[in-house]
Coordinates of C-alpha atoms in Angstrom, one line a residue:
M1 CA 17.1 -27.7 -0.9
V2 CA 15.6 -26.9 -4.4
A3 CA 12.4 -28.9 -5.1
G4 CA 12.5 -31.3 -8.0
G5 CA 10.1 -33.1 -10.2
V6 CA 6.7 -31.7 -11.1
F7 CA 7.4 -28.7 -8.7
A8 CA 10.9 -28.0 -10.1
P9 CA 11.9 -24.3 -10.3
G10 CA 9.9 -22.7 -13.3
H11 CA 7.1 -25.2 -13.2
L12 CA 4.7 -22.7 -11.2
G13 CA 4.9 -19.9 -13.7
E14 CA 6.3 -16.3 -13.7
L15 CA 6.3 -16.3 -9.9
T16 CA 9.3 -18.3 -9.5
R17 CA 11.2 -15.7 -11.4
I18 CA 10.1 -12.9 -9.4
V19 CA 10.4 -14.8 -6.0
P20 CA 13.0 -17.6 -6.7
F21 CA 12.5 -20.9 -5.2
E22 CA 15.8 -20.3 -3.3
M23 CA 14.3 -17.3 -1.5
A24 CA 11.2 -18.9 -0.6
G25 CA 13.3 -22.0 0.5
A26 CA 15.8 -19.7 2.7
V27 CA 12.5 -17.6 4.2
L28 CA 10.8 -21.0 5.3
A29 CA 14.1 -22.3 6.9
G30 CA 14.5 -19.0 8.8
C31 CA 10.9 -19.2 10.1
G32 CA 11.3 -22.8 11.1
A33 CA 8.5 -23.7 8.8
V34 CA 9.7 -26.3 6.3
Q35 CA 7.7 -29.3 6.4
Q36 CA 8.8 -32.2 8.5
R37 CA 7.4 -34.8 6.2
V38 CA 7.0 -35.2 2.4
R39 CA 3.4 -34.0 1.7
K40 CA 1.4 -33.6 -1.5
L41 CA 1.5 -29.7 -0.9
P42 CA 5.2 -28.8 0.2
A43 CA 5.6 -25.5 2.3
R44 CA 7.4 -23.9 -0.5
V45 CA 4.5 -24.7 -3.0
V46 CA 2.1 -23.2 -0.1
V47 CA 3.9 -19.9 -0.5
Y48 CA 3.6 -19.7 -4.3
L49 CA -0.2 -20.7 -3.7
L50 CA -0.7 -17.6 -1.4
L51 CA 1.1 -15.2 -3.5
A52 CA -1.0 -16.4 -6.5
A53 CA -4.2 -16.1 -4.4
A54 CA -3.3 -12.2 -4.1
L55 CA -3.4 -12.0 -7.7
F56 CA -6.8 -13.7 -8.2
E57 CA -8.4 -12.3 -5.0
P58 CA -12.0 -13.3 -6.2
A59 CA -11.1 -16.7 -6.7
G60 CA -11.1 -19.4 -3.8
Y61 CA -8.0 -21.6 -3.2
P62 CA -9.1 -24.5 -5.5
A63 CA -9.7 -22.2 -8.4
V64 CA -6.4 -20.4 -7.5
W65 CA -4.7 -23.8 -7.3
R66 CA -5.9 -24.6 -11.0
K67 CA -4.7 -21.4 -12.3
L68 CA -1.2 -22.2 -10.4
T69 CA -0.8 -25.6 -11.7
G70 CA -2.6 -25.3 -15.1
A71 CA 0.6 -25.8 -17.2
L72 CA 1.5 -29.1 -15.3
E73 CA -1.4 -31.3 -16.8
G74 CA -0.1 -34.7 -17.5
L75 CA 2.9 -34.5 -15.1
G76 CA 1.2 -36.1 -12.1
V77 CA 0.2 -33.2 -10.0
A78 CA -1.6 -34.4 -6.8
K79 CA -5.4 -34.0 -6.4
V80 CA -6.0 -31.8 -3.5
T81 CA -9.3 -30.6 -1.9
A82 CA -10.3 -27.3 -0.8
A83 CA -9.9 -28.8 2.8
A84 CA -6.3 -29.8 2.1
L85 CA -5.4 -26.3 0.8
W86 CA -7.0 -24.7 3.8
Q87 CA -4.9 -27.2 5.9
A88 CA -1.7 -26.5 4.4
R89 CA -2.1 -22.6 4.8
T90 CA -2.9 -23.1 8.2
R91 CA 0.2 -25.0 8.8
L92 CA 2.4 -22.6 6.9
G93 CA 1.1 -19.8 9.2
P94 CA 1.7 -15.9 8.8
A95 CA 5.4 -15.9 9.8
P96 CA 6.9 -16.9 6.3
L97 CA 4.7 -14.5 4.2
Q98 CA 5.6 -11.8 6.8
A99 CA 9.5 -12.3 6.4
L100 CA 9.2 -12.4 2.5
F101 CA 7.2 -9.1 2.6
D102 CA 10.1 -7.6 4.6
L103 CA 12.6 -9.3 2.2
L104 CA 10.8 -7.8 -1.0
R105 CA 9.3 -4.5 0.1
G106 CA 11.0 -1.2 -1.2
P107 CA 10.5 1.6 -3.8
A108 CA 12.0 -0.5 -6.6
A109 CA 12.9 2.8 -8.2
A110 CA 16.3 3.4 -10.0
P111 CA 17.7 6.9 -9.9
R112 CA 16.3 7.6 -13.5
T113 CA 12.9 5.9 -13.0
S114 CA 10.4 7.9 -14.5
G115 CA 7.9 9.6 -12.3
S116 CA 9.5 8.3 -9.2
W117 CA 11.6 11.4 -8.2
W118 CA 11.0 15.0 -7.8
H119 CA 13.9 17.4 -7.2
G120 CA 15.8 14.4 -6.0
L121 CA 13.1 13.1 -3.5
L122 CA 11.5 9.8 -3.9
V123 CA 7.9 10.5 -4.2
C124 CA 5.7 8.3 -2.0
A125 CA 2.1 8.2 -0.8
I126 CA 0.3 7.0 2.2
D127 CA -3.5 6.0 2.2
G128 CA -5.5 3.3 3.7
T129 CA -8.6 1.2 3.0
V130 CA -10.9 -1.2 4.4
L131 CA -10.8 -5.0 3.2
D132 CA -13.5 -7.5 3.8
V133 CA -12.1 -10.9 5.3
P134 CA -14.1 -14.4 5.4
D135 CA -16.8 -14.5 8.1
T136 CA -15.4 -17.1 10.3
P137 CA -16.0 -17.3 14.1
G138 CA -12.3 -16.1 14.8
H139 CA -12.6 -13.2 12.4
R140 CA -16.0 -12.1 14.2
A141 CA -14.5 -12.7 17.6
R142 CA -11.6 -10.5 16.8
L143 CA -12.9 -8.0 14.3
G144 CA -16.5 -7.7 14.9
K145 CA -19.0 -6.7 12.2
Q146 CA -20.9 -3.7 11.3
D147 CA -23.9 -3.0 13.2
N148 CA -26.9 -0.7 12.5
Q149 CA -30.2 -0.2 14.4
Y150 CA -31.6 -3.3 13.0
A151 CA -29.0 -6.0 13.2
T152 CA -25.3 -7.0 12.3
A153 CA -24.6 -7.6 8.8
G154 CA -21.8 -7.7 6.2
Y155 CA -18.3 -9.4 6.3
P156 CA -15.8 -8.7 9.1
Q157 CA -13.2 -6.1 7.8
I158 CA -9.6 -5.1 8.4
R159 CA -8.3 -1.6 8.0
L160 CA -5.0 -1.6 5.9
A161 CA -2.6 1.4 5.6
A162 CA 0.4 1.4 3.1
L163 CA 3.1 3.5 1.9
V164 CA 3.6 3.3 -1.7
A165 CA 6.4 4.6 -4.2
C166 CA 4.1 6.6 -6.5
G167 CA 6.5 5.8 -9.7
T168 CA 6.6 2.1 -9.4
R169 CA 3.5 1.7 -7.2
A170 CA 5.7 -0.9 -5.2
I171 CA 4.8 -1.1 -1.5
I172 CA 7.6 0.2 0.8
D173 CA 5.7 -0.8 3.9
A174 CA 2.1 -1.8 5.4
V175 CA 0.3 -2.2 8.3
F176 CA -3.4 -3.7 9.2
G177 CA -5.7 -4.6 11.8
P178 CA -9.3 -4.3 13.4
T179 CA -11.4 -1.0 12.0
A180 CA -11.8 0.1 15.5
A181 CA -8.7 1.8 15.3
G182 CA -8.7 5.1 13.1
E183 CA -6.5 5.3 9.8
P184 CA -4.1 7.8 11.5
A185 CA -3.5 5.4 14.2
Y186 CA -2.4 2.8 11.5
V187 CA -0.3 5.4 9.7
T188 CA 2.0 5.7 12.6
G189 CA 3.1 2.2 12.2
L190 CA 4.7 3.4 8.6
L191 CA 6.8 6.1 10.1
R192 CA 9.4 3.5 10.7
S193 CA 10.1 3.4 6.9
L194 CA 10.0 7.2 6.3
H195 CA 13.3 9.0 6.0
Q196 CA 15.3 11.9 4.4
G197 CA 15.0 11.8 0.7
M198 CA 11.4 11.2 0.4
I199 CA 8.4 13.3 -0.1
V200 CA 5.0 11.6 1.2
L201 CA 1.7 12.6 -0.3
L202 CA -1.2 12.9 2.7
D203 CA -4.9 13.2 1.9
R204 CA -7.3 15.4 4.3
G205 CA -7.7 12.3 6.6
L206 CA -3.9 12.0 7.2
S207 CA -3.0 15.6 7.7
G208 CA -3.5 16.3 11.4
N209 CA -0.9 18.3 13.4
A210 CA 0.4 15.5 15.1
L211 CA 0.9 13.3 12.2
L212 CA 2.5 16.1 10.1
A213 CA 5.0 16.7 13.1
A214 CA 5.5 13.0 13.2
V215 CA 6.5 12.8 9.6
T216 CA 8.8 15.8 10.0
G217 CA 10.5 14.2 12.8
T218 CA 11.5 11.4 10.3
G219 CA 13.3 13.6 8.2
A220 CA 11.1 13.0 5.3
D221 CA 9.1 15.9 3.3
F222 CA 5.4 16.1 2.8
L223 CA 2.7 17.5 0.6
A224 CA -0.6 17.4 2.5
R225 CA -3.9 18.4 1.4
L226 CA -5.8 20.1 4.2
S227 CA -9.5 20.1 4.8
A228 CA -11.5 23.2 3.8
S229 CA -12.5 23.8 7.6
R230 CA -8.8 24.3 8.5
K231 CA -7.8 27.9 8.6
P232 CA -4.2 28.3 9.1
P233 CA -2.7 31.5 10.2
V234 CA -1.1 33.7 7.6
L235 CA 2.4 34.5 8.9
R236 CA 3.9 35.9 5.6
R237 CA 2.7 36.1 2.0
L238 CA 5.1 35.0 -0.4
P239 CA 5.6 36.7 -4.1
D240 CA 4.1 33.5 -5.5
G241 CA 0.9 34.0 -3.6
S242 CA 1.7 31.1 -1.2
F243 CA 2.0 32.0 2.4
L244 CA 4.1 30.7 5.3
S245 CA 2.2 29.2 8.4
V246 CA 2.6 26.7 11.5
L247 CA 0.5 23.7 11.9
G248 CA 0.9 22.1 15.3
G249 CA 4.6 23.6 15.8
V250 CA 5.6 22.5 12.2
K251 CA 6.4 25.4 10.0
V252 CA 4.7 25.0 6.5
R253 CA 4.0 26.8 3.0
I254 CA 0.5 26.8 2.2
I255 CA -0.4 26.7 -1.3
E256 CA -4.1 27.5 -2.5
C257 CA -4.6 26.4 -6.1
Q258 CA -7.6 25.4 -8.4
I259 CA -7.2 21.8 -10.1
T260 CA -9.3 21.0 -13.1
I261 CA -9.7 17.2 -13.9
A262 CA -11.1 16.5 -17.4
T263 CA -12.5 12.9 -18.0
T264 CA -15.0 11.6 -20.6
A265 CA -17.8 12.7 -18.2
G266 CA -16.9 16.6 -18.6
T267 CA -14.7 18.8 -16.4
Q268 CA -14.5 19.4 -12.9
T269 CA -12.5 22.3 -11.0
G270 CA -12.0 22.3 -7.4
T271 CA -10.1 24.6 -4.9
Y272 CA -7.3 22.9 -2.7
R273 CA -5.3 24.0 0.1
L274 CA -1.9 22.0 0.3
A275 CA 0.8 22.2 2.8
T276 CA 4.5 21.7 2.5
P277 CA 7.6 22.4 4.3
P278 CA 9.0 25.9 3.4
S279 CA 12.2 24.7 2.1
L280 CA 10.6 22.5 -0.8
P281 CA 11.3 24.2 -4.0
P282 CA 8.4 25.6 -6.4
A283 CA 7.4 23.4 -9.4
P284 CA 7.4 24.8 -12.9
T285 CA 4.2 26.3 -14.5
R286 CA 2.2 23.9 -16.6
T287 CA -1.0 24.7 -18.5
G288 CA -3.8 22.1 -19.4
P289 CA -6.0 19.7 -17.4
A290 CA -4.8 19.6 -14.0
S291 CA -2.9 22.9 -13.9
A292 CA -2.3 24.9 -10.8
S293 CA -0.4 27.8 -9.5
P294 CA 3.2 28.3 -10.5
S295 CA 4.1 27.4 -6.9
R296 CA 2.4 24.0 -7.0
P297 CA 4.5 21.1 -5.9
P298 CA 4.4 17.5 -7.7
A299 CA 1.0 15.9 -6.5
T300 CA -0.8 18.4 -8.7
R301 CA 0.9 17.1 -11.8
S302 CA -1.6 14.1 -11.8
S303 CA -4.9 14.1 -13.3
R304 CA -6.2 12.7 -10.0
P305 CA -5.3 15.1 -7.1
P306 CA -5.0 13.7 -3.6
A307 CA -8.3 12.5 -2.3

């Protein structure tokens, strides 16, 4: 059933065009999360509150609610307290948002979307970050806090790893949990979304032998930056200056190149060692900032190389 009155479709702004009321309602029904009685904050509206909260991250729930309902002044919007918003979120639980994410996630790239494809491969990247979460007893018990020689300080944190389509910046998959587990451990949870027809960009912290072997096993190709301390064996030099090698049983082509980054603060040049499957074709030569060897693959086309 579609909400009527003050919360009719469209009254909560652009979010209802991206995530239609019917979609939110179907997700709630599938999760058994539809409210059992009429409330000031129907479950469907709480879904949009949480989506808006992701757009206005620094704001608390009351501020997000005011932004969400700002155009409804004079239409009889219920006055709600911060406690009521928190209770509504608690009643909803995580399942509807997870189901909605699974429904919407994906590359969002059409065959001709500029910057999304390279030689017929969908260009993706995997990376991770650490996010602060509210300092509540439950979060402290599950996640802990940062310790030093003097005291425990700061907010509890979660580690987030995501698989992103580079051309559209759409999230294809994401996993998160306590920071006690390292980034590579979470990246293994993203392997379920890799498949043939992708090329995945990986930074130094995610280019371990075991992870490269796991990515290869999905059928996806990769472009991985190697740390300076790794010295892969040279099995055969190729005419373009790259060489064939093996990393943990995975056959690779190693490309050594210099990349120059030009910013308003000046220029900076660094030497990078990249690993790709031997079957990937070379990229054409390009001059100017962020230029590299004729054999460099697509990641070096950006003015910001992999970290």
